[in-house]
PDB file of C-alpha atoms in Angstrom:
ATOM      1  CA  MET B   1     -39.352  24.322  77.533  1.00 90.00           C
ATOM      2  CA  GLU B   2     -36.041  26.080  77.721  1.00 95.00           C
ATOM      3  CA  ASN B   3     -33.220  26.452  75.250  1.00 95.00           C
ATOM      4  CA  ARG B   4     -29.637  27.560  75.320  1.00 96.00           C
ATOM      5  CA  LYS B   5     -26.662  27.582  73.015  1.00 96.00           C
ATOM      6  CA  PHE B   6     -24.808  24.309  72.576  1.00 96.00           C
ATOM      7  CA  LYS B   7     -21.862  23.873  74.966  1.00 95.00           C
ATOM      8  CA  ASP B   8     -18.985  21.397  74.818  1.00 94.00           C
ATOM      9  CA  GLU B   9     -20.571  19.550  77.760  1.00 96.00           C
ATOM     10  CA  ASP B  10     -23.530  18.723  75.458  1.00 96.00           C
ATOM     11  CA  LEU B  11     -21.413  16.754  73.003  1.00 96.00           C
ATOM     12  CA  SER B  12     -22.085  13.268  74.430  1.00 95.00           C
ATOM     13  CA  PHE B  13     -25.843  14.016  74.552  1.00 96.00           C
ATOM     14  CA  PHE B  14     -25.763  15.173  70.922  1.00 95.00           C
ATOM     15  CA  ILE B  15     -23.778  12.120  69.774  1.00 94.00           C
ATOM     16  CA  GLU B  16     -26.211   9.774  71.532  1.00 94.00           C
ATOM     17  CA  MET B  17     -29.180  11.411  69.782  1.00 94.00           C
ATOM     18  CA  ALA B  18     -27.450  11.356  66.421  1.00 92.00           C
ATOM     19  CA  ARG B  19     -26.469   7.690  66.659  1.00 92.00           C
ATOM     20  CA  HIS B  20     -30.163   6.858  67.169  1.00 93.00           C
ATOM     21  CA  SER B  21     -31.016   8.795  64.008  1.00 92.00           C
ATOM     22  CA  PRO B  22     -29.311   6.828  61.205  1.00 92.00           C
ATOM     23  CA  VAL B  23     -31.236   8.454  58.337  1.00 92.00           C
ATOM     24  CA  TRP B  24     -30.363  11.922  59.630  1.00 91.00           C
ATOM     25  CA  MET B  25     -26.724  10.898  60.114  1.00 92.00           C
ATOM     26  CA  LYS B  26     -26.494   9.569  56.572  1.00 91.00           C
ATOM     27  CA  GLU B  27     -28.031  12.777  55.195  1.00 90.00           C
ATOM     28  CA  GLU B  28     -25.498  14.811  57.165  1.00 91.00           C
ATOM     29  CA  GLY B  29     -22.580  12.680  55.946  1.00 90.00           C
ATOM     30  CA  LEU B  30     -21.887  11.108  59.326  1.00 93.00           C
ATOM     31  CA  LYS B  31     -21.041   7.442  59.844  1.00 92.00           C
ATOM     32  CA  GLY B  32     -21.345   7.103  63.633  1.00 85.00           C
ATOM     33  CA  ASN B  33     -17.703   6.228  64.220  1.00 90.00           C
ATOM     34  CA  GLU B  34     -16.521   9.850  64.376  1.00 93.00           C
ATOM     35  CA  ILE B  35     -14.274  10.944  67.226  1.00 94.00           C
ATOM     36  CA  ASP B  36     -15.203  13.951  69.367  1.00 93.00           C
ATOM     37  CA  GLU B  37     -13.158  16.386  67.270  1.00 94.00           C
ATOM     38  CA  GLN B  38     -14.960  15.267  64.108  1.00 95.00           C
ATOM     39  CA  TRP B  39     -18.314  15.810  65.838  1.00 94.00           C
ATOM     40  CA  LYS B  40     -17.204  19.287  66.871  1.00 93.00           C
ATOM     41  CA  ASP B  41     -16.168  19.986  63.276  1.00 92.00           C
ATOM     42  CA  TYR B  42     -19.601  18.837  62.139  1.00 92.00           C
ATOM     43  CA  LEU B  43     -21.331  21.137  64.636  1.00 91.00           C
ATOM     44  CA  HIS B  44     -19.379  24.096  63.224  1.00 89.00           C
ATOM     45  CA  ARG B  45     -19.871  23.104  59.581  1.00 87.00           C
ATOM     46  CA  TYR B  46     -22.599  25.662  58.988  1.00 81.00           C
ATOM     47  CA  ASP B  47     -21.239  28.554  61.067  1.00 82.00           C
ATOM     48  CA  GLU B  48     -21.139  30.797  58.008  1.00 83.00           C
ATOM     49  CA  THR B  49     -24.944  30.585  57.739  1.00 86.00           C
ATOM     50  CA  GLY B  50     -25.375  32.710  60.842  1.00 85.00           C
ATOM     51  CA  GLY B  51     -27.085  29.955  62.769  1.00 92.00           C
ATOM     52  CA  GLU B  52     -26.491  28.142  66.002  1.00 95.00           C
ATOM     53  CA  TRP B  53     -27.203  24.819  67.643  1.00 96.00           C
ATOM     54  CA  LEU B  54     -29.650  25.098  70.517  1.00 97.00           C
ATOM     55  CA  ILE B  55     -30.119  22.480  73.213  1.00 97.00           C
ATOM     56  CA  TRP B  56     -33.709  22.125  74.395  1.00 97.00           C
ATOM     57  CA  SER B  57     -34.705  20.887  77.829  1.00 96.00           C
ATOM     58  CA  ASP B  58     -37.837  20.386  79.868  1.00 93.00           C
ATOM     59  CA  GLU B  59     -37.613  20.586  83.652  1.00 90.00           C
ATOM     60  CA  GLU B  60     -33.801  20.597  83.339  1.00 88.00           C
ATOM     61  CA  GLN B  61     -33.804  17.334  81.375  1.00 94.00           C
ATOM     62  CA  LYS B  62     -32.289  17.554  77.901  1.00 97.00           C
ATOM     63  CA  ILE B  63     -34.813  16.723  75.182  1.00 97.00           C
ATOM     64  CA  GLY B  64     -33.206  17.526  71.853  1.00 97.00           C
ATOM     65  CA  ALA B  65     -31.262  19.898  69.661  1.00 97.00           C
ATOM     66  CA  ALA B  66     -32.145  22.168  66.782  1.00 96.00           C
ATOM     67  CA  TYR B  67     -30.051  24.164  64.357  1.00 96.00           C
ATOM     68  CA  LEU B  68     -31.626  27.554  63.789  1.00 96.00           C
ATOM     69  CA  VAL B  69     -30.492  30.097  61.221  1.00 95.00           C
ATOM     70  CA  TYR B  70     -31.796  33.529  62.135  1.00 93.00           C
ATOM     71  CA  THR B  71     -31.126  35.235  58.795  1.00 92.00           C
ATOM     72  CA  ALA B  72     -30.164  32.851  55.985  1.00 90.00           C
ATOM     73  CA  PRO B  73     -27.766  34.152  53.342  1.00 87.00           C
ATOM     74  CA  SER B  74     -30.102  32.801  50.628  1.00 85.00           C
ATOM     75  CA  ASN B  75     -33.235  34.829  51.442  1.00 90.00           C
ATOM     76  CA  GLN B  76     -32.546  36.772  54.653  1.00 92.00           C
ATOM     77  CA  LYS B  77     -35.237  34.721  56.465  1.00 93.00           C
ATOM     78  CA  PRO B  78     -35.017  32.329  59.434  1.00 96.00           C
ATOM     79  CA  TRP B  79     -34.522  28.627  58.665  1.00 96.00           C
ATOM     80  CA  LEU B  80     -34.831  25.479  60.729  1.00 96.00           C
ATOM     81  CA  GLY B  81     -31.796  23.499  59.625  1.00 92.00           C
ATOM     82  CA  SER B  82     -32.153  20.392  61.791  1.00 92.00           C
ATOM     83  CA  ILE B  83     -34.113  19.111  64.715  1.00 95.00           C
ATOM     84  CA  VAL B  84     -33.141  15.952  66.606  1.00 94.00           C
ATOM     85  CA  ILE B  85     -35.012  14.558  69.595  1.00 95.00           C
ATOM     86  CA  HIS B  86     -33.490  12.151  72.113  1.00 96.00           C
ATOM     87  CA  PRO B  87     -34.766   8.609  71.396  1.00 94.00           C
ATOM     88  CA  VAL B  88     -36.514   8.192  74.772  1.00 95.00           C
ATOM     89  CA  LYS B  89     -38.326  11.519  74.259  1.00 95.00           C
ATOM     90  CA  ARG B  90     -39.611  10.891  70.734  1.00 94.00           C
ATOM     91  CA  LYS B  91     -43.341  10.657  69.934  1.00 93.00           C
ATOM     92  CA  GLN B  92     -44.211  12.776  72.988  1.00 95.00           C
ATOM     93  CA  GLY B  93     -44.842  16.111  71.258  1.00 95.00           C
ATOM     94  CA  TYR B  94     -41.469  17.657  71.996  1.00 96.00           C
ATOM     95  CA  ALA B  95     -40.670  18.435  68.353  1.00 95.00           C
ATOM     96  CA  ARG B  96     -43.935  20.376  68.117  1.00 95.00           C
ATOM     97  CA  LYS B  97     -43.118  22.264  71.328  1.00 96.00           C
ATOM     98  CA  ILE B  98     -39.634  23.111  70.055  1.00 96.00           C
ATOM     99  CA  ILE B  99     -41.056  24.373  66.754  1.00 96.00           C
ATOM    100  CA  GLU B 100     -43.585  26.494  68.676  1.00 94.00           C
ATOM    101  CA  GLU B 101     -40.748  27.984  70.740  1.00 95.00           C
ATOM    102  CA  ILE B 102     -38.607  28.608  67.655  1.00 96.00           C
ATOM    103  CA  SER B 103     -41.600  30.222  65.957  1.00 95.00           C
ATOM    104  CA  SER B 104     -42.071  32.620  68.859  1.00 93.00           C
ATOM    105  CA  ILE B 105     -38.362  33.495  68.756  1.00 92.00           C
ATOM    106  CA  VAL B 106     -38.194  34.255  65.033  1.00 95.00           C
ATOM    107  CA  LYS B 107     -41.611  35.840  64.457  1.00 93.00           C
ATOM    108  CA  LYS B 108     -40.238  39.058  65.941  1.00 90.00           C
ATOM    109  CA  GLN B 109     -38.118  39.411  62.806  1.00 91.00           C
ATOM    110  CA  SER B 110     -40.063  37.459  60.195  1.00 94.00           C
ATOM    111  CA  PRO B 111     -43.645  36.303  59.577  1.00 95.00           C
ATOM    112  CA  VAL B 112     -42.339  32.960  58.220  1.00 96.00           C
ATOM    113  CA  LEU B 113     -39.923  30.148  59.067  1.00 97.00           C
ATOM    114  CA  PHE B 114     -38.316  28.077  56.311  1.00 96.00           C
ATOM    115  CA  SER B 115     -36.994  24.534  56.276  1.00 96.00           C
ATOM    116  CA  ALA B 116     -36.142  21.900  53.664  1.00 94.00           C
ATOM    117  CA  CYS B 117     -35.675  18.176  53.332  1.00 93.00           C
ATOM    118  CA  PRO B 118     -34.539  15.726  50.661  1.00 93.00           C
ATOM    119  CA  SER B 119     -37.341  15.191  48.165  1.00 92.00           C
ATOM    120  CA  GLY B 120     -37.308  11.410  48.573  1.00 88.00           C
ATOM    121  CA  ASN B 121     -37.642  11.293  52.342  1.00 91.00           C
ATOM    122  CA  GLU B 122     -41.368  10.698  52.900  1.00 92.00           C
ATOM    123  CA  ALA B 123     -41.069  10.453  56.691  1.00 92.00           C
ATOM    124  CA  TRP B 124     -39.414  13.861  56.954  1.00 92.00           C
ATOM    125  CA  LEU B 125     -41.943  15.356  54.536  1.00 94.00           C
ATOM    126  CA  ARG B 126     -44.809  14.126  56.742  1.00 94.00           C
ATOM    127  CA  PHE B 127     -42.980  15.267  59.864  1.00 93.00           C
ATOM    128  CA  LEU B 128     -42.623  18.840  58.587  1.00 95.00           C
ATOM    129  CA  ASN B 129     -46.232  18.866  57.368  1.00 95.00           C
ATOM    130  CA  GLN B 130     -47.444  17.713  60.799  1.00 94.00           C
ATOM    131  CA  LEU B 131     -45.499  20.582  62.375  1.00 93.00           C
ATOM    132  CA  GLY B 132     -47.337  23.148  60.259  1.00 94.00           C
ATOM    133  CA  PHE B 133     -44.884  23.560  57.386  1.00 96.00           C
ATOM    134  CA  GLU B 134     -46.230  23.716  53.835  1.00 96.00           C
ATOM    135  CA  GLN B 135     -44.353  22.804  50.686  1.00 95.00           C
ATOM    136  CA  ALA B 136     -43.129  25.910  48.895  1.00 94.00           C
ATOM    137  CA  GLY B 137     -41.045  24.617  46.001  1.00 93.00           C
ATOM    138  CA  LEU B 138     -38.030  22.621  44.927  1.00 94.00           C
ATOM    139  CA  GLU B 139     -34.347  23.466  45.184  1.00 90.00           C
ATOM    140  CA  SER B 140     -31.187  21.667  44.170  1.00 89.00           C
ATOM    141  CA  ASP B 141     -27.872  21.869  45.934  1.00 85.00           C
ATOM    142  CA  GLU B 142     -24.510  22.324  44.218  1.00 86.00           C
ATOM    143  CA  LYS B 143     -24.312  18.552  43.630  1.00 88.00           C
ATOM    144  CA  GLY B 144     -27.766  18.434  42.007  1.00 89.00           C
ATOM    145  CA  LYS B 145     -29.547  16.784  44.944  1.00 90.00           C
ATOM    146  CA  GLU B 146     -33.193  17.872  45.057  1.00 95.00           C
ATOM    147  CA  TYR B 147     -34.791  19.272  48.197  1.00 94.00           C
ATOM    148  CA  ILE B 148     -38.338  20.324  48.954  1.00 95.00           C
ATOM    149  CA  LYS B 149     -38.442  23.772  50.482  1.00 96.00           C
ATOM    150  CA  PHE B 150     -41.006  24.334  53.243  1.00 97.00           C
ATOM    151  CA  ILE B 151     -42.493  27.443  54.785  1.00 97.00           C
ATOM    152  CA  LYS B 152     -44.379  27.875  58.041  1.00 97.00           C
ATOM    153  CA  VAL B 153     -46.458  31.002  58.405  1.00 96.00           C
ATOM    154  CA  LEU B 154     -46.073  32.295  61.946  1.00 94.00           C
ATOM    155  CA  SER B 155     -49.218  33.630  63.542  1.00 77.00           C
ATOM    156  CA  ASP B 156     -49.982  35.148  66.908  1.00 61.00           C
TER     157      ASP B 156
END
């Protein structure tokens, strides 16, 4: 597996993945009818967190994207913000491989990786649990929406 920073040439790939992820799109406030400039604005929405979108590929074929924050303003720890896998590549273990790669990247600076998901989204809760994340508490955003915070202990 290889990763690199998102480039403008990845936009159509990202949009295709997102449009096949309606629950994720709704959570992110996207409707699916956005024009390219609106997608670009979305991709830069969290720039102040110190993170970046990474495009993941296997044998030069794009697999998915993940938003990784290296040092979150909230706790100075790395956070997985999002992970989206291309629809034809889902259920093939790529999310697990991407998380393993991310873990190896961030464990140089931290023994843990954080993530979070809306408290009512059972599928995402199971997904994070299956990837080795454990529930670590509840948080609410500025609008009062409740999220479950997850932590993954990174081992050698």
